[in-house]
PDB file of C-alpha atoms in Angstrom:
ATOM      1  CA  VAL Q   1     -17.663  16.827 -10.505  1.00 50.00           C
ATOM      2  CA  GLY Q   2     -19.150  19.450  -8.429  1.00 49.00           C
ATOM      3  CA  ALA Q   3     -22.624  20.559  -8.384  1.00 49.00           C
ATOM      4  CA  TYR Q   4     -23.055  24.586  -7.911  1.00 48.00           C
ATOM      5  CA  PRO Q   5     -26.206  25.196  -6.645  1.00 48.00           C
ATOM      6  CA  ALA Q   6     -26.784  29.149  -5.060  1.00 49.00           C
ATOM      7  CA  ALA Q   7     -25.988  28.035  -1.332  1.00 68.00           C
ATOM      8  CA  SER Q   8     -23.928  25.198  -1.707  1.00 81.00           C
ATOM      9  CA  SER Q   9     -21.858  22.880  -3.716  1.00 86.00           C
ATOM     10  CA  ASP Q  10     -21.377  19.366  -3.664  1.00 86.00           C
ATOM     11  CA  LEU Q  11     -18.871  16.500  -5.011  1.00 89.00           C
ATOM     12  CA  TRP Q  12     -20.689  13.750  -7.092  1.00 84.00           C
ATOM     13  CA  MET Q  13     -18.946  10.436  -8.619  1.00 83.00           C
ATOM     14  CA  ILE Q  14     -19.565  10.240 -12.579  1.00 83.00           C
ATOM     15  CA  ASP Q  15     -18.630   6.810 -14.313  1.00 80.00           C
ATOM     16  CA  VAL Q  16     -17.101   8.426 -17.326  1.00 80.00           C
ATOM     17  CA  MET Q  17     -17.118   5.387 -19.071  1.00 79.00           C
ATOM     18  CA  ARG Q  18     -20.621   4.096 -18.620  1.00 81.00           C
ATOM     19  CA  ASP Q  19     -22.174   7.656 -19.210  1.00 78.00           C
ATOM     20  CA  SER Q  20     -23.767   7.468 -15.741  1.00 75.00           C
ATOM     21  CA  ILE Q  21     -23.882   9.243 -12.081  1.00 74.00           C
ATOM     22  CA  ILE Q  22     -22.661   6.829  -9.391  1.00 78.00           C
ATOM     23  CA  GLY Q  23     -23.794   9.136  -6.864  1.00 82.00           C
ATOM     24  CA  ARG Q  24     -23.341  12.047  -4.478  1.00 78.00           C
ATOM     25  CA  PHE Q  25     -19.685  12.214  -2.579  1.00 83.00           C
ATOM     26  CA  THR Q  26     -20.292  14.881  -0.158  1.00 87.00           C
ATOM     27  CA  PHE Q  27     -23.414  15.814   1.517  1.00 85.00           C
ATOM     28  CA  THR Q  28     -22.542  19.307   3.463  1.00 84.00           C
ATOM     29  CA  GLN Q  29     -24.760  22.659   3.486  1.00 84.00           C
ATOM     30  CA  SER Q  30     -21.186  24.217   2.700  1.00 88.00           C
ATOM     31  CA  ASN Q  31     -18.899  24.448  -0.854  1.00 90.00           C
ATOM     32  CA  SER Q  32     -16.798  21.423  -0.963  1.00 91.00           C
ATOM     33  CA  ASN Q  33     -14.432  21.608  -4.367  1.00 91.00           C
ATOM     34  CA  TYR Q  34     -11.127  20.961  -5.426  1.00 93.00           C
ATOM     35  CA  PRO Q  35     -11.070  16.991  -5.470  1.00 94.00           C
ATOM     36  CA  VAL Q  36      -7.621  15.344  -6.059  1.00 96.00           C
ATOM     37  CA  TRP Q  37      -7.251  11.786  -5.935  1.00 95.00           C
ATOM     38  CA  SER Q  38      -5.179   9.453  -3.806  1.00 97.00           C
ATOM     39  CA  PRO Q  39      -2.816   7.968  -6.337  1.00 96.00           C
ATOM     40  CA  ASP Q  40      -4.355   4.248  -5.175  1.00 96.00           C
ATOM     41  CA  SER Q  41      -7.520   5.791  -6.121  1.00 94.00           C
ATOM     42  CA  ARG Q  42      -8.894   5.293  -2.442  1.00 96.00           C
ATOM     43  CA  GLU Q  43      -9.767   8.496  -1.044  1.00 96.00           C
ATOM     44  CA  LEU Q  44     -10.330  11.961  -2.412  1.00 96.00           C
ATOM     45  CA  LEU Q  45      -8.879  14.816  -0.806  1.00 96.00           C
ATOM     46  CA  PHE Q  46     -11.217  18.324  -1.426  1.00 95.00           C
ATOM     47  CA  SER Q  47     -11.669  21.603   0.646  1.00 95.00           C
ATOM     48  CA  SER Q  48     -14.949  22.318   2.129  1.00 93.00           C
ATOM     49  CA  ASN Q  49     -15.835  25.936   3.949  1.00 92.00           C
ATOM     50  CA  GLN Q  50     -17.659  23.876   6.325  1.00 87.00           C
ATOM     51  CA  ASP Q  51     -16.035  25.907   9.152  1.00 84.00           C
ATOM     52  CA  GLY Q  52     -15.397  28.983   7.277  1.00 85.00           C
ATOM     53  CA  PHE Q  53     -12.485  28.843   5.459  1.00 88.00           C
ATOM     54  CA  LEU Q  54     -11.715  26.551   2.496  1.00 91.00           C
ATOM     55  CA  SER Q  55     -10.069  24.144   4.935  1.00 93.00           C
ATOM     56  CA  MET Q  56      -8.574  20.193   3.661  1.00 95.00           C
ATOM     57  CA  TYR Q  57     -10.724  17.072   4.250  1.00 95.00           C
ATOM     58  CA  ARG Q  58     -10.219  13.619   3.242  1.00 95.00           C
ATOM     59  CA  LYS Q  59     -12.729  10.800   2.732  1.00 95.00           C
ATOM     60  CA  PRO Q  60     -12.300   7.309   1.598  1.00 95.00           C
ATOM     61  CA  VAL Q  61     -14.054   6.785  -1.990  1.00 92.00           C
ATOM     62  CA  SER Q  62     -15.981   3.431  -1.105  1.00 88.00           C
ATOM     63  CA  GLY Q  63     -17.976   6.285   1.620  1.00 80.00           C
ATOM     64  CA  ALA Q  64     -17.169   3.902   4.297  1.00 85.00           C
ATOM     65  CA  ALA Q  65     -16.438   6.505   6.706  1.00 89.00           C
ATOM     66  CA  GLU Q  66     -17.512  10.053   6.738  1.00 90.00           C
ATOM     67  CA  GLU Q  67     -14.683  13.260   5.626  1.00 91.00           C
ATOM     68  CA  ARG Q  68     -12.056  14.096   8.412  1.00 93.00           C
ATOM     69  CA  PRO Q  69     -10.113  17.228   8.540  1.00 93.00           C
ATOM     70  CA  PHE Q  70      -6.922  17.123   6.696  1.00 94.00           C
ATOM     71  CA  ILE Q  71      -5.962  20.258   7.409  1.00 88.00           C
ATOM     72  CA  LYS Q  72      -8.037  22.891   9.102  1.00 82.00           C
ATOM     73  CA  ALA Q  73      -7.518  26.484   7.908  1.00 80.00           C
ATOM     74  CA  SER Q  74      -7.526  30.258   9.269  1.00 84.00           C
ATOM     75  CA  ALA Q  75      -7.524  31.480   5.772  1.00 87.00           C
ATOM     76  CA  ASN Q  76      -8.477  29.314   2.410  1.00 92.00           C
ATOM     77  CA  ASN Q  77      -6.412  26.486   1.273  1.00 93.00           C
ATOM     78  CA  TYR Q  78      -7.013  23.864  -1.188  1.00 94.00           C
ATOM     79  CA  PRO Q  79      -5.207  20.833  -2.746  1.00 95.00           C
ATOM     80  CA  THR Q  80      -3.680  20.915  -5.746  1.00 93.00           C
ATOM     81  CA  ASP Q  81      -1.860  17.523  -6.218  1.00 94.00           C
ATOM     82  CA  TRP Q  82      -0.713  14.173  -4.218  1.00 94.00           C
ATOM     83  CA  SER Q  83       2.471  12.754  -5.177  1.00 93.00           C
ATOM     84  CA  ARG Q  84       2.774   9.369  -7.061  1.00 92.00           C
ATOM     85  CA  ASP Q  85       4.576   7.712  -3.684  1.00 93.00           C
ATOM     86  CA  GLY Q  86       1.719   9.028  -2.144  1.00 94.00           C
ATOM     87  CA  ARG Q  87       3.696  10.877   0.625  1.00 93.00           C
ATOM     88  CA  THR Q  88       3.036  14.443  -0.304  1.00 93.00           C
ATOM     89  CA  ILE Q  89      -0.008  16.753  -0.337  1.00 94.00           C
ATOM     90  CA  VAL Q  90       0.366  19.835  -2.773  1.00 93.00           C
ATOM     91  CA  PHE Q  91      -1.742  22.527  -1.935  1.00 93.00           C
ATOM     92  CA  THR Q  92      -2.014  26.310  -2.412  1.00 93.00           C
ATOM     93  CA  ALA Q  93      -2.738  28.356   0.559  1.00 93.00           C
ATOM     94  CA  VAL Q  94      -3.920  31.938   0.732  1.00 91.00           C
ATOM     95  CA  ALA Q  95      -2.613  34.578   3.356  1.00 84.00           C
ATOM     96  CA  PRO Q  96      -2.992  38.106   3.869  1.00 81.00           C
ATOM     97  CA  SER Q  97       0.689  38.684   3.651  1.00 82.00           C
ATOM     98  CA  THR Q  98       1.649  36.721   0.620  1.00 82.00           C
ATOM     99  CA  GLN Q  99      -1.983  36.028  -1.003  1.00 86.00           C
ATOM    100  CA  ALA Q 100      -1.858  32.645  -2.793  1.00 89.00           C
ATOM    101  CA  ASP Q 101       1.249  30.452  -2.289  1.00 90.00           C
ATOM    102  CA  ILE Q 102       2.217  26.738  -2.834  1.00 90.00           C
ATOM    103  CA  TRP Q 103       2.777  24.425   0.383  1.00 90.00           C
ATOM    104  CA  THR Q 104       3.191  20.793   1.087  1.00 92.00           C
ATOM    105  CA  ALA Q 105       2.514  18.527   3.867  1.00 94.00           C
ATOM    106  CA  PRO Q 106       2.805  15.124   4.349  1.00 95.00           C
ATOM    107  CA  ALA Q 107       0.092  12.725   3.148  1.00 95.00           C
ATOM    108  CA  THR Q 108       0.169  11.242   6.888  1.00 93.00           C
ATOM    109  CA  GLY Q 109      -1.416  14.224   8.370  1.00 87.00           C
ATOM    110  CA  ASP Q 110       1.891  13.870  10.925  1.00 88.00           C
ATOM    111  CA  GLY Q 111       4.178  16.682  10.572  1.00 85.00           C
ATOM    112  CA  LYS Q 112       3.894  20.443   9.830  1.00 90.00           C
ATOM    113  CA  PRO Q 113       2.720  22.065   6.697  1.00 92.00           C
ATOM    114  CA  ALA Q 114       5.638  24.095   4.770  1.00 91.00           C
ATOM    115  CA  ALA Q 115       5.844  26.415   2.431  1.00 89.00           C
ATOM    116  CA  PHE Q 116       7.182  25.552  -0.833  1.00 86.00           C
ATOM    117  CA  LEU Q 117       6.600  28.870  -2.599  1.00 84.00           C
ATOM    118  CA  ALA Q 118       5.893  31.991  -0.900  1.00 84.00           C
ATOM    119  CA  THR Q 119       6.398  35.343  -2.158  1.00 82.00           C
ATOM    120  CA  SER Q 120       4.318  38.466  -2.540  1.00 80.00           C
ATOM    121  CA  PHE Q 121       3.065  37.349  -6.119  1.00 81.00           C
ATOM    122  CA  ASN Q 122       0.414  35.081  -6.569  1.00 84.00           C
ATOM    123  CA  GLU Q 123       1.326  31.219  -6.861  1.00 83.00           C
ATOM    124  CA  PHE Q 124      -1.416  28.301  -7.152  1.00 83.00           C
ATOM    125  CA  GLY Q 125      -2.112  25.270  -8.960  1.00 85.00           C
ATOM    126  CA  GLY Q 126       1.386  23.708  -7.825  1.00 86.00           C
ATOM    127  CA  ARG Q 127       2.081  20.131  -9.259  1.00 87.00           C
ATOM    128  CA  LEU Q 128       4.595  18.035  -9.506  1.00 85.00           C
ATOM    129  CA  SER Q 129       6.489  16.216 -12.400  1.00 82.00           C
ATOM    130  CA  PRO Q 130       5.460  11.987 -12.422  1.00 82.00           C
ATOM    131  CA  ASP Q 131       8.881  11.280 -10.693  1.00 81.00           C
ATOM    132  CA  GLY Q 132       7.625  13.749  -7.886  1.00 77.00           C
ATOM    133  CA  ARG Q 133      10.870  15.991  -8.389  1.00 70.00           C
ATOM    134  CA  ILE Q 134      10.146  19.178 -10.725  1.00 66.00           C
ATOM    135  CA  PRO Q 135       7.222  21.307  -9.626  1.00 72.00           C
ATOM    136  CA  ALA Q 136       4.986  23.468 -11.941  1.00 71.00           C
ATOM    137  CA  SER Q 137       2.367  26.490 -10.705  1.00 68.00           C
ATOM    138  CA  THR Q 138       1.244  29.274 -11.958  1.00 70.00           C
ATOM    139  CA  THR Q 139       2.595  32.431 -10.780  1.00 67.00           C
ATOM    140  CA  ALA Q 140       0.902  35.984 -11.523  1.00 59.00           C
ATOM    141  CA  PHE Q 141       4.171  38.232 -12.174  1.00 49.00           C
ATOM    142  CA  PHE Q 142       2.691  41.840 -12.409  1.00 44.00           C
ATOM    143  CA  PHE Q 143       5.538  44.088 -13.960  1.00 40.00           C
ATOM    144  CA  VAL Q 144       4.250  47.549 -15.283  1.00 39.00           C
ATOM    145  CA  GLY Q 145       6.580  48.424 -18.790  1.00 37.00           C
ATOM    146  CA  ALA Q 146       9.502  45.764 -17.827  1.00 40.00           C
ATOM    147  CA  SER Q 147      10.191  42.599 -19.245  1.00 42.00           C
ATOM    148  CA  LEU Q 148      10.389  39.531 -17.228  1.00 44.00           C
ATOM    149  CA  GLY Q 149      12.978  37.580 -18.568  1.00 43.00           C
ATOM    150  CA  ASN Q 150      14.265  34.681 -16.991  1.00 42.00           C
ATOM    151  CA  ILE Q 151      12.914  33.368 -13.413  1.00 43.00           C
ATOM    152  CA  SER Q 152      15.312  32.584 -10.958  1.00 40.00           C
ATOM    153  CA  LEU Q 153      14.303  29.831  -8.711  1.00 44.00           C
ATOM    154  CA  PRO Q 154      16.912  29.415  -6.439  1.00 42.00           C
ATOM    155  CA  TRP Q 155      15.098  27.573  -3.862  1.00 43.00           C
ATOM    156  CA  LEU Q 156      14.705  24.597  -6.019  1.00 45.00           C
ATOM    157  CA  THR Q 157      17.937  23.681  -8.137  1.00 45.00           C
ATOM    158  CA  GLY Q 158      19.957  27.064  -7.832  1.00 44.00           C
ATOM    159  CA  GLN Q 159      19.230  27.432 -11.618  1.00 45.00           C
ATOM    160  CA  ALA Q 160      17.509  29.875 -13.628  1.00 45.00           C
ATOM    161  CA  PHE Q 161      14.575  29.240 -15.957  1.00 46.00           C
ATOM    162  CA  ASP Q 162      12.854  30.968 -19.244  1.00 49.00           C
ATOM    163  CA  ARG Q 163       9.673  31.116 -18.714  1.00 53.00           C
ATOM    164  CA  ILE Q 164       7.726  28.338 -20.944  1.00 51.00           C
ATOM    165  CA  SER Q 165       4.277  29.822 -21.492  1.00 53.00           C
ATOM    166  CA  PRO Q 166       4.162  33.175 -23.635  1.00 54.00           C
ATOM    167  CA  ARG Q 167       2.747  36.310 -22.401  1.00 52.00           C
TER     168      ARG Q 167
END
């Protein structure tokens, strides 16, 4: 849960089964948000603008260690999913040239992040199916007076997909 006072926001842990607050999870004078659980529930990955832009940090849920940078950003980025096998982080990165895009990175922090879907449109909220094979996302396509029809995603499978949400 995020608490949003005027100047900053922190993440808090709440036990919904017992209807009680466990405690504050982040303690910065910045905004911490967009938490994503690790598949084993031992860590949280989240974004914080403590260094200017929203960058990603990870922290053990036990509180045994401070948060550590996962990806330092030169523009806003925030996590949206962590694969069930624990190997891949899916996140939204914002770039001036392509707006919001979906990227992936190895969860180990080693290796280089890679653009998964980067177009001139806004793609965000990337999530993986439970088996990790099929991505889902929100894309803002803006066509004036045109019908979108089928969306071709050759980068995924070479197939065309019908829109699954109504206009």
